[in-house]
Short mmCIF file of C-alpha atoms and ligand atoms in Angstrom, two decimals:
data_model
loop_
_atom_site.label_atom_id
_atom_site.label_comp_id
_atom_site.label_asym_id
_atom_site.label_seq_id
_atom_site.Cartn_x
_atom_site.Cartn_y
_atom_site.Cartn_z
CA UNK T 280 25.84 -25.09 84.41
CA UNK T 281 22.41 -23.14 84.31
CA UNK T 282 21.27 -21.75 87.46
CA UNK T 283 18.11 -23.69 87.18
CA UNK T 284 19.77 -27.18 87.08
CA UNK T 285 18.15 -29.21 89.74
CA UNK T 286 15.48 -26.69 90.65
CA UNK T 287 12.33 -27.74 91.41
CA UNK T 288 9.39 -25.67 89.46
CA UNK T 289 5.77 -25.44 89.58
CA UNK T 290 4.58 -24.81 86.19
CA UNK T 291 1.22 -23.36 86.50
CA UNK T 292 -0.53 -23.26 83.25
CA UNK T 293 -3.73 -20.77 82.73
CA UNK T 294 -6.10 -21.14 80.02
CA UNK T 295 -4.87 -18.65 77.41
CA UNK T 296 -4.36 -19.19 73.63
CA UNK T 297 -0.35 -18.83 75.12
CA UNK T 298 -0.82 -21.97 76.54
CA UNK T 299 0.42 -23.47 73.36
CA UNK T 300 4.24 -22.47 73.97
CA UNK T 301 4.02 -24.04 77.52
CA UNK T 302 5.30 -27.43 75.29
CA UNK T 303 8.80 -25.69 74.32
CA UNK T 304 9.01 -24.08 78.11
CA UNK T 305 8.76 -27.31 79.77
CA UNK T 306 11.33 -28.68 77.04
CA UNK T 307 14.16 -25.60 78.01
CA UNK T 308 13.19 -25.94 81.83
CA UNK T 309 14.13 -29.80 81.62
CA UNK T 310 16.95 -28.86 79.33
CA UNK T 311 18.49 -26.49 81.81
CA UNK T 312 18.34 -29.31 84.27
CA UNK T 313 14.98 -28.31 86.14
CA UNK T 314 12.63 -30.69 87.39
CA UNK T 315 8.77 -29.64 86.53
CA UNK T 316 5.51 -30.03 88.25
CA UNK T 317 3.13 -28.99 85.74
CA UNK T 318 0.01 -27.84 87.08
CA UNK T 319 -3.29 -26.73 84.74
CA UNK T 320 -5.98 -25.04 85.41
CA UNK T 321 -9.32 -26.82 83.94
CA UNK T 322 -9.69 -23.64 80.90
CA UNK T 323 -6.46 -24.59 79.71
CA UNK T 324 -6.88 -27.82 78.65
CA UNK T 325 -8.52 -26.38 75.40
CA UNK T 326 -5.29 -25.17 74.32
CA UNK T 327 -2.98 -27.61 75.20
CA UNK T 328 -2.61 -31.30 75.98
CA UNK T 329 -2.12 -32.60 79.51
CA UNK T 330 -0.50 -35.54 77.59
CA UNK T 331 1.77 -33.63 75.55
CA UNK T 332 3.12 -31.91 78.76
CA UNK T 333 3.50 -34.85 81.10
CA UNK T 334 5.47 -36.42 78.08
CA UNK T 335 7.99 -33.06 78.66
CA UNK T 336 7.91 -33.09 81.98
CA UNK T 337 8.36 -36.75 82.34
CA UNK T 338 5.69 -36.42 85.33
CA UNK T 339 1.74 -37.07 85.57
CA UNK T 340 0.42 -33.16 85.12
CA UNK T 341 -2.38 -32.24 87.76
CA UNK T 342 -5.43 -30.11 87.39
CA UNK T 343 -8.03 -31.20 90.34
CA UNK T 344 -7.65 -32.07 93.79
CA UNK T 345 -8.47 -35.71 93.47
CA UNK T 346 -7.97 -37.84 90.85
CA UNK T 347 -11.32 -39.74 90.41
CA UNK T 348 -10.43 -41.36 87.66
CA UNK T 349 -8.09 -43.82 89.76
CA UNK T 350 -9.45 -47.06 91.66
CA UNK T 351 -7.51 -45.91 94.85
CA UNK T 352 -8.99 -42.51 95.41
CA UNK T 353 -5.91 -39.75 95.60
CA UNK T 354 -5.63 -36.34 96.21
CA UNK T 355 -3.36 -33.69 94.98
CA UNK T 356 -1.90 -32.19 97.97
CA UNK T 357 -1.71 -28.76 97.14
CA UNK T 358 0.09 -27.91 100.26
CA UNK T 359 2.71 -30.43 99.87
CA UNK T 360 3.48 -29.58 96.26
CA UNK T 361 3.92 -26.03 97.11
CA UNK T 362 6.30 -26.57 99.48
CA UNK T 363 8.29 -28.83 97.06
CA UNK T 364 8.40 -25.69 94.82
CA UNK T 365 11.34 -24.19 94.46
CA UNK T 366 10.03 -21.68 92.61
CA UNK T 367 6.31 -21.18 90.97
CA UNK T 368 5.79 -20.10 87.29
CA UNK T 369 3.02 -19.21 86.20
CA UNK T 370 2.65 -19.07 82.51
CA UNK T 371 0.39 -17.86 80.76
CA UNK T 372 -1.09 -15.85 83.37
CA UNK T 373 -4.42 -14.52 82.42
CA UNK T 374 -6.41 -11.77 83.41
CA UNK T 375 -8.78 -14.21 85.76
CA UNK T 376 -5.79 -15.80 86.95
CA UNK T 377 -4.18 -12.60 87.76
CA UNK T 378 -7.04 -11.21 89.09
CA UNK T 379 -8.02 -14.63 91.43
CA UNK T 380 -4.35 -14.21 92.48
CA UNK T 381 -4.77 -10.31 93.47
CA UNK T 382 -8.00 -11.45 95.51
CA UNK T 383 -6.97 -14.92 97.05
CA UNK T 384 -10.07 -16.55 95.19
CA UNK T 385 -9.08 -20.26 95.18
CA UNK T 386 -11.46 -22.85 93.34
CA UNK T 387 -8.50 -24.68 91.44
CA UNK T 388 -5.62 -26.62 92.23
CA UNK T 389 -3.42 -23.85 90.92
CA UNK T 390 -4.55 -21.14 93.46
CA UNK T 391 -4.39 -23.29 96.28
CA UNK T 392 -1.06 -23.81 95.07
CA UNK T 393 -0.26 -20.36 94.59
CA UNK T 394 -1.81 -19.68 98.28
CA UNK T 395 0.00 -22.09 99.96
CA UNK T 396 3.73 -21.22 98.49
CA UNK T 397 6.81 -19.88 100.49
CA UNK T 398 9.06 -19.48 96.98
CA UNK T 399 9.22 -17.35 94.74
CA UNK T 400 6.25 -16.77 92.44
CA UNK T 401 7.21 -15.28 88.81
CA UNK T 402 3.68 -14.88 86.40
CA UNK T 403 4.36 -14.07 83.06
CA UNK T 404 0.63 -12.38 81.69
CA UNK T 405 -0.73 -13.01 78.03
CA UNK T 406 -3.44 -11.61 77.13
CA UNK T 407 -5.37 -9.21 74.77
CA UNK T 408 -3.94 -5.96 74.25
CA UNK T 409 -7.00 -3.77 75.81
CA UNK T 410 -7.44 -6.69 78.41
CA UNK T 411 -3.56 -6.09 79.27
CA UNK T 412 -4.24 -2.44 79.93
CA UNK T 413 -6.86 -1.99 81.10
CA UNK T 414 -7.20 0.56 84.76
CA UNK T 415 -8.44 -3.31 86.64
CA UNK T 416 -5.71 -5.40 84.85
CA UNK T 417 -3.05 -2.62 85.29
CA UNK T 418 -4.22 -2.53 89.16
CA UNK T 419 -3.95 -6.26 89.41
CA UNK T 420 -0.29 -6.47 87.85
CA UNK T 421 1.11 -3.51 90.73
CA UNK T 422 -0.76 -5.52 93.40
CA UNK T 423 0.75 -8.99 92.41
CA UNK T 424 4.15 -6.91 92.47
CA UNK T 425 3.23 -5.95 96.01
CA UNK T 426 2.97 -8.98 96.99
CA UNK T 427 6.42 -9.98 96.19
CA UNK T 428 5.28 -11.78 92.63
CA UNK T 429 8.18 -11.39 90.13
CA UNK T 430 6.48 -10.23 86.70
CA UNK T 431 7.90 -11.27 83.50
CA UNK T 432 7.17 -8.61 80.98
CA UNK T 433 4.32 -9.51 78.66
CA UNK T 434 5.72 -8.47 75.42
CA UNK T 435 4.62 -6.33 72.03
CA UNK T 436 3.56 -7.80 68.99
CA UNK T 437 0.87 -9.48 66.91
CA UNK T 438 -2.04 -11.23 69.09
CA UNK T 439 -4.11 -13.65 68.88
CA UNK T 440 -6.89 -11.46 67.85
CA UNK T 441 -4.98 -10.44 64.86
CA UNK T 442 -4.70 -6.90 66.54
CA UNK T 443 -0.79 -5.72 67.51
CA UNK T 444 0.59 -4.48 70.96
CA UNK T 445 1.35 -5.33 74.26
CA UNK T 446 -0.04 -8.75 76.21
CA UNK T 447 1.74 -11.35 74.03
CA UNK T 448 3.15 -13.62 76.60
CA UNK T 449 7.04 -13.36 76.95
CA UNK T 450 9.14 -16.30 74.55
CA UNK T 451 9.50 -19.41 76.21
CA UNK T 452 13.37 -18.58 75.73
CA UNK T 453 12.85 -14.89 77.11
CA UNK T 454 10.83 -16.41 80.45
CA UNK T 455 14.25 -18.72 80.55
CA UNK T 456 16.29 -16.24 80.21
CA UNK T 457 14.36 -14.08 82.76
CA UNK T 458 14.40 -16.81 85.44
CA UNK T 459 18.25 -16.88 84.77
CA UNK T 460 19.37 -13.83 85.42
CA UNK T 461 16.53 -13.06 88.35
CA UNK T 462 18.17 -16.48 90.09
CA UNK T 463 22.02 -15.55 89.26
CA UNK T 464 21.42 -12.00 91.00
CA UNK T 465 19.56 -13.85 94.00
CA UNK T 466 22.18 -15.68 94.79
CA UNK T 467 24.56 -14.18 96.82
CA UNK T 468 26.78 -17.20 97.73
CA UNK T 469 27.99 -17.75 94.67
CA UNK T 470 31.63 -19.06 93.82
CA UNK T 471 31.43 -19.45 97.86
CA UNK T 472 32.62 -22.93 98.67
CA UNK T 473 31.88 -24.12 102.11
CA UNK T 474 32.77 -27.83 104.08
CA UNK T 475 30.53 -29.04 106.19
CA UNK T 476 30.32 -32.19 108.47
CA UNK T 477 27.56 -33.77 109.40
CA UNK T 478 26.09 -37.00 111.14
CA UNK T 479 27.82 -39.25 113.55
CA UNK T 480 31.21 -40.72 113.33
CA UNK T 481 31.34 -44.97 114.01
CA UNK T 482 35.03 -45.56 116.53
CA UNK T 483 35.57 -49.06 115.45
CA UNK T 484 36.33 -51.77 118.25
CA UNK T 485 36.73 -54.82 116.35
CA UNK T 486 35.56 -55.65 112.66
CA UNK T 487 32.10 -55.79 113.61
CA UNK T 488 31.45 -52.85 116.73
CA UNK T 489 31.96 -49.92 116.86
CA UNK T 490 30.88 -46.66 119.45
CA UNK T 491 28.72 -44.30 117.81
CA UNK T 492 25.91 -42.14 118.52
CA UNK T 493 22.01 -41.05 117.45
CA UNK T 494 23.26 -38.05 115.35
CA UNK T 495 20.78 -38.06 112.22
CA UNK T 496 22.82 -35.86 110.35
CA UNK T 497 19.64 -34.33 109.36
CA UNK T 498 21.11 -30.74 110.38
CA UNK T 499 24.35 -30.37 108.50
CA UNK T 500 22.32 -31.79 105.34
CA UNK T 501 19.78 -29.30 105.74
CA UNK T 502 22.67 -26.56 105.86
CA UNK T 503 24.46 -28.00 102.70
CA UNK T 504 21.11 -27.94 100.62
CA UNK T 505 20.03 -24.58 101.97
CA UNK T 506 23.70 -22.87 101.39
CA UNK T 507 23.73 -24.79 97.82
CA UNK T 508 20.40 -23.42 97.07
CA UNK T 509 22.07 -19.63 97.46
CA UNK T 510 24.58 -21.08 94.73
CA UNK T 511 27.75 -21.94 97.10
CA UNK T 512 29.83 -25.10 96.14
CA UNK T 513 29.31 -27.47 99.00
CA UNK T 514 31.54 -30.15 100.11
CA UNK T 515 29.41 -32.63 102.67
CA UNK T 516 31.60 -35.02 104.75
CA UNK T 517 29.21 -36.75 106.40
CA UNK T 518 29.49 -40.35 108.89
CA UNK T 519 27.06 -42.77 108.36
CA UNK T 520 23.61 -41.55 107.98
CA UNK T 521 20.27 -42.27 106.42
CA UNK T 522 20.26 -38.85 104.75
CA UNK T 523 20.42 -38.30 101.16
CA UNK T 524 21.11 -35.22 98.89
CA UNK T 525 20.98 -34.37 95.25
CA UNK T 526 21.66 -31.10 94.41
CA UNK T 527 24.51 -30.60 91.44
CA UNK T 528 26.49 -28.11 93.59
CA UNK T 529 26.90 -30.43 96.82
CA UNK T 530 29.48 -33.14 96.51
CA UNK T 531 29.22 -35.80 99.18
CA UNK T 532 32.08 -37.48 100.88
CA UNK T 533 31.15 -40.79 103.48
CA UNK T 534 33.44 -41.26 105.93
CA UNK T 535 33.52 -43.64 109.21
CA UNK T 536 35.77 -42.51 111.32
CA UNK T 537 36.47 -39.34 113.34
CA UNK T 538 40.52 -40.10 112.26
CA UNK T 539 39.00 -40.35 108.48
CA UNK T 540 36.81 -37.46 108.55
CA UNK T 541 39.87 -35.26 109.74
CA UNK T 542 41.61 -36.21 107.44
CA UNK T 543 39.05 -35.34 104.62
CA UNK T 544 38.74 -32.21 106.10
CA UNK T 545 42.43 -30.94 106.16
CA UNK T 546 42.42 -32.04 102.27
CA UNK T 547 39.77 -29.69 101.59
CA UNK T 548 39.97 -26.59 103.86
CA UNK T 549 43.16 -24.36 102.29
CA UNK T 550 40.50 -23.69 98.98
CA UNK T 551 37.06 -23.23 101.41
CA UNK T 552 35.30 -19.97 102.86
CA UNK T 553 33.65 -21.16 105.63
CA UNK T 554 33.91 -24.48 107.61
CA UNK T 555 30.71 -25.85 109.42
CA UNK T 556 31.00 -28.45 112.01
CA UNK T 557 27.33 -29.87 112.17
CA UNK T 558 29.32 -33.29 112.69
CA UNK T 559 28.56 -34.81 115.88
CA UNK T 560 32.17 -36.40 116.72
CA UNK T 561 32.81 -39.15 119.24
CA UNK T 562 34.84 -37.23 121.45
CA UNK T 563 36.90 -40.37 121.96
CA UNK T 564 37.96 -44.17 120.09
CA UNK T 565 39.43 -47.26 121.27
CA UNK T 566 42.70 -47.12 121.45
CA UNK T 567 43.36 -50.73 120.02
CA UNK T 568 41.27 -51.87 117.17
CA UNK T 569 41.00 -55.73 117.34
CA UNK T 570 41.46 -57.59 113.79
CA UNK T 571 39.40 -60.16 114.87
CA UNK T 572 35.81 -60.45 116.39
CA UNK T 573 36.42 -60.33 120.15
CA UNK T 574 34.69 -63.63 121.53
CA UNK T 575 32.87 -62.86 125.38
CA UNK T 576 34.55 -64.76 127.92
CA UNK T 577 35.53 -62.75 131.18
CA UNK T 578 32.01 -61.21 132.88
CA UNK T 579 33.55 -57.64 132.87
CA UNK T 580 34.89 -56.03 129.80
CA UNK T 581 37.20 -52.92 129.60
CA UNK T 582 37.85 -50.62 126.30
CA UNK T 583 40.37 -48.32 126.65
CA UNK T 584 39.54 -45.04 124.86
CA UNK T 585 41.96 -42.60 123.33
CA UNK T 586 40.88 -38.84 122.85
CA UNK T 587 40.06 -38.40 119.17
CA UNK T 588 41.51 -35.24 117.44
CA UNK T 589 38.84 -32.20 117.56
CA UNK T 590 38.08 -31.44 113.98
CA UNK T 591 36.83 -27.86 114.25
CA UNK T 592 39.80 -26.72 116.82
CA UNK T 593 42.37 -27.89 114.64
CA UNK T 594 40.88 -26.11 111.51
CA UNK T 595 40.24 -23.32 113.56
CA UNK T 596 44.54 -22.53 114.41
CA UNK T 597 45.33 -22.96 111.02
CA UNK T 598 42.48 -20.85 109.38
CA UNK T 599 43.19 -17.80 107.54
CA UNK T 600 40.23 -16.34 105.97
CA UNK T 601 37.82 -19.05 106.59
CA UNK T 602 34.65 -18.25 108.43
CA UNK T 603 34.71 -20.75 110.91
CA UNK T 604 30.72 -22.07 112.51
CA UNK T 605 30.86 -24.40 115.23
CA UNK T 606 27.63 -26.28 117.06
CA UNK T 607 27.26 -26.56 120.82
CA UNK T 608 25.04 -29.17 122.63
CA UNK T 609 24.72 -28.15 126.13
CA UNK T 610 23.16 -29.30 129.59
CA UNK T 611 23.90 -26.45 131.80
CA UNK T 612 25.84 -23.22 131.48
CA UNK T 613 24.69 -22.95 127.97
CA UNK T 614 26.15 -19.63 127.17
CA UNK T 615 29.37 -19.67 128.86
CA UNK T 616 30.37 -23.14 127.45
CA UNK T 617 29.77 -21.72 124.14
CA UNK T 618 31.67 -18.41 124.64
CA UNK T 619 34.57 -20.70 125.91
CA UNK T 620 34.27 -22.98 122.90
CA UNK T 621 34.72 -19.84 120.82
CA UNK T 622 37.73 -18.97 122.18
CA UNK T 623 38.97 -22.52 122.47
CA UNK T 624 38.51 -23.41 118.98
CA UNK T 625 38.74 -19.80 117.21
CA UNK T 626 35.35 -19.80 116.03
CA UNK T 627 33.64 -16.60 114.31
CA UNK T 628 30.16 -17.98 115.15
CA UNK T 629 28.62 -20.92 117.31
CA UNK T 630 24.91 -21.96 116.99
CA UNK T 631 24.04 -23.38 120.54
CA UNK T 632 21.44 -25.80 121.30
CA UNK T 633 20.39 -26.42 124.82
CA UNK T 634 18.73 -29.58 126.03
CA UNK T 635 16.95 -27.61 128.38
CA UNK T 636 14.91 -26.58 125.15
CA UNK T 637 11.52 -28.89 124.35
CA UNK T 638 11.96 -30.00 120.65
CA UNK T 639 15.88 -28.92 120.52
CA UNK T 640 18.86 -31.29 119.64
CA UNK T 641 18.91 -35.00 118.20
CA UNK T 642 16.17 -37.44 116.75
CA UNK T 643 13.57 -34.19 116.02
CA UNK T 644 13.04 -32.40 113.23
CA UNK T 645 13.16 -29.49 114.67
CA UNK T 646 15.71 -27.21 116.46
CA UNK T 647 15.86 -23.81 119.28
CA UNK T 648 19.21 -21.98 118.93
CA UNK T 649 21.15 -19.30 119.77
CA UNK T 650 23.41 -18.20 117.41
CA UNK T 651 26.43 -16.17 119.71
CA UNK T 652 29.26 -14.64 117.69
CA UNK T 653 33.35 -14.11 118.39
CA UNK T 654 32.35 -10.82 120.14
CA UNK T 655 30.08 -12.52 121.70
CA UNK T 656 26.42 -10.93 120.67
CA UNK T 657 23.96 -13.47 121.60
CA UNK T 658 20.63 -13.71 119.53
CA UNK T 659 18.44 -16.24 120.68
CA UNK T 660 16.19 -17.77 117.85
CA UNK T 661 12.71 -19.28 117.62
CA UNK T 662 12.04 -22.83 117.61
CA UNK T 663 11.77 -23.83 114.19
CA UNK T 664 12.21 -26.62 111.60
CA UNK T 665 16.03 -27.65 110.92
CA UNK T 666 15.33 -26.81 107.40
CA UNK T 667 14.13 -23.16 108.62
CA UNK T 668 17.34 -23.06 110.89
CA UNK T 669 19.66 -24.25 108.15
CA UNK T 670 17.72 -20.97 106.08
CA UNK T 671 19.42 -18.66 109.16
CA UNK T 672 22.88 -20.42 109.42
CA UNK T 673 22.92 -19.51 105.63
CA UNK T 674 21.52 -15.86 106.24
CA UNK T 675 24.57 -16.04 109.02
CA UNK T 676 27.17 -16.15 106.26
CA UNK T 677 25.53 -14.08 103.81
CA UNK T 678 25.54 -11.44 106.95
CA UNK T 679 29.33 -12.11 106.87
CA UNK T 680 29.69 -11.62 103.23
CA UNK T 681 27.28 -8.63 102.48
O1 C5P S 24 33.63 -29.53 122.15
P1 C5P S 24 32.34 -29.99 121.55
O2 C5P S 24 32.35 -31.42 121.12
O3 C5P S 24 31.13 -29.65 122.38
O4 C5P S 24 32.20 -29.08 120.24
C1 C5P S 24 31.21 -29.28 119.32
C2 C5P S 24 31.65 -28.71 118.00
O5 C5P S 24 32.96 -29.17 117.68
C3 C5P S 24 30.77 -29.19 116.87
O6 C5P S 24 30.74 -28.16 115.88
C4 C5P S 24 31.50 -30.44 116.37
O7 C5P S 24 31.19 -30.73 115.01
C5 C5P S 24 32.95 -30.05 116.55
N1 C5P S 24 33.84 -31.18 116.89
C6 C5P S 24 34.82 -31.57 116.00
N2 C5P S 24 35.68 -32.59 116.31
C7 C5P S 24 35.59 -33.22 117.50
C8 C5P S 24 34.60 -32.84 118.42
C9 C5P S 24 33.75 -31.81 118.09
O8 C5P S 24 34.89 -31.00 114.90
N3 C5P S 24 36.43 -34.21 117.78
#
């Protein structure tokens, strides 16, 4: 499977006589599995069809902010699709691109795009062959690179202006090829397979109750797309939640039950690297299970409640070279809870939440931890999305493989 399969990319098309070969790079994108945004810039509509490459990319290709043209006045949200960017390609890049890129100039949809990205940005420049080098061009390129930009080489041959040399945007297939290898070498969980739990688990008391809790399961989702995303195979047992994932690498296993998701896990855990219990577990079930609705009749009404079996703890005697992550949601004695849960359940590392914390633990979407690990360093984190946590649980194990 291509490393590109269920990438998300920005195609940012300049206006270049390149522009042309955008068609076939949006058909090999798609074909490797990639989902495309294509965005134009106004020039390059003389060289290509907006029509031709919506058609490709199977999605409406944008060029202004707002789209007039519609009865319900819309706007292109250039903030929002650069966030949805995995990655932004931009292809051809031109010298006024370039250059608007090197400055932060931003009258188009593309550079407000371009300004407002956290991925990757990979330009591949087409132009001329006195344009290309040119002392100001030459400048621009180093300065892009400076910025972090990943260039893909233009290459040498005959131009548009009949005249032969360097500036001829890279093949469609070379750019593929390019963001291939660039994204193979990034990722440095690869053939890594991790379990995770996440969400809730429902203790059934009859066919129709259960005991459960407000577990979202947003955070142990969050962790299974970011450690796919670094190319790990990702096994999600997760209780009922509202949460959804698609990524090709993540399989997804629903369970109910702390009982079933125990059991799911011991089937899976001799073959994994690291374990993650995001999985907020009911500590405890009824021990009897009617078959039947229970009607009400007597004014008081007692459950009795077995202790369920602790996931992580029992994983954690039998593990031999997993890398073990636990969570902690604490009141009061944050740290030394934590610390003893390490011990307890043989953990390598334990990301600790505190209630104490404004905007920490369940029902927000975002999270303050401290990560504290078996020798018991303690590094206290920001407060930051879950997505941006689930980025530094990742980092976590990457630490632990580098
Ligand atoms: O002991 P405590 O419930 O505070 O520990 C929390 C950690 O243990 C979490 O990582 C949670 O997913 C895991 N856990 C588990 N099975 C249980 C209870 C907790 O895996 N029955």
């Amino acid at each position: 499977m291509s490393v590109l399969s269920g990438k998300k990319i920005v195609l940012g098309i300049s206006g270049g006589i390149a522009a042309y070969k955008t068609a076939s790079l949006v058909r090999l994108l798609i074909k490797a599995g990639a989902e495309v945004q294509v965005i134009m810039t106004p020039a390059s509509h003389q060289f290509v069809t907006s029509f031709t490459l919506s058609t490709l990319s199977k999605k409406p290709v944008y060029t202004d902010f707002f789209n007039s043209n519609q009865a319900t006045s819309t706007w292109n949200n250039h903030v929002e699709i650069a966030l949805w960017a995995d990655l932004i390609l931009i292809a051809p890049a031109t010298a006024n691109t370039i250059s608007k890129m090197v400055t932060g100039a931003c009258d188009n949809l593309l550079q407000a795009i371009y300004l407002s990205a956290k991925c990757p940005v990979y330009f591949a420049p087409a132009m001329d062959l006195d344009m290309y080098i040119h002392p100001s061009t030459q400048n621009n390129l180093k300065v892009l690179e400076s910025y972090k930009n990943l260039m893909i080489p233009a290459e040498k041959g005959e131009l548009a202006s009949g005249l032969f040399g360097e500036g001829r945007m890279a093949e469609p297939e070379n750019i593929v090829a390019f963001l291939t290898k660039s994204l193979s070498k990034d990722k440095s969980l690869n053939g890594k397979k991790i379990l995770i739990t996440a969400g809730p688990t429902y203790e059934a008391i009859d066919p129709v109750r259960f005991i459960g809790n407000h577990s979202s399961g947003k955070m142990g989702f969050d962790i299974a797309l970011a450690a796919a995303q670094e190319g790990a195979k990702v096994v999600l047992v997760t209780g009922p939640t509202q949460q959804h994932i698609n990524h090709p690498l993540v399989e997804t296993i629903s369970v109910l039950s702390a009982q079933e998701m125990y059991d799911v896990c011991h089937q899976h855990f001799d073959g994994v690297d690291v374990f993650i219990g995001a999985a907020a577990v009911a500590d405890y079930r009824p021990k009897n299970k009617a078959t039947q609705k229970i009607k009400k009749s007597a004014d008081d009404f007692v459950i009795e409640l077995e202790k369920n079996p602790d996931i992580l703890a029992s994983l954690g005697a039998i593990k031999k070279q997993q890398f073990l992550i636990g969570f902690a949601l604490e009141t009061e004695n944050e740290i030394e809870h934590a610390q003893q849960k390490i011990r307890k359940k043989n953990l390598d590392l334990i990301v600790l939440n505190s209630l104490n914390d404004q905007g920490a633990g369940f029902g927000v979407p975002t999270n303050k931890v401290t990560f504290i690990d078996k020798a018991f360093h303690i590094m206290p984190m920001e407060l930051k999305s879950k997505e941006a946590v689930a980025v530094d649980i990742v980092n976590k194990i990457k630490e632990h493989y580098a």
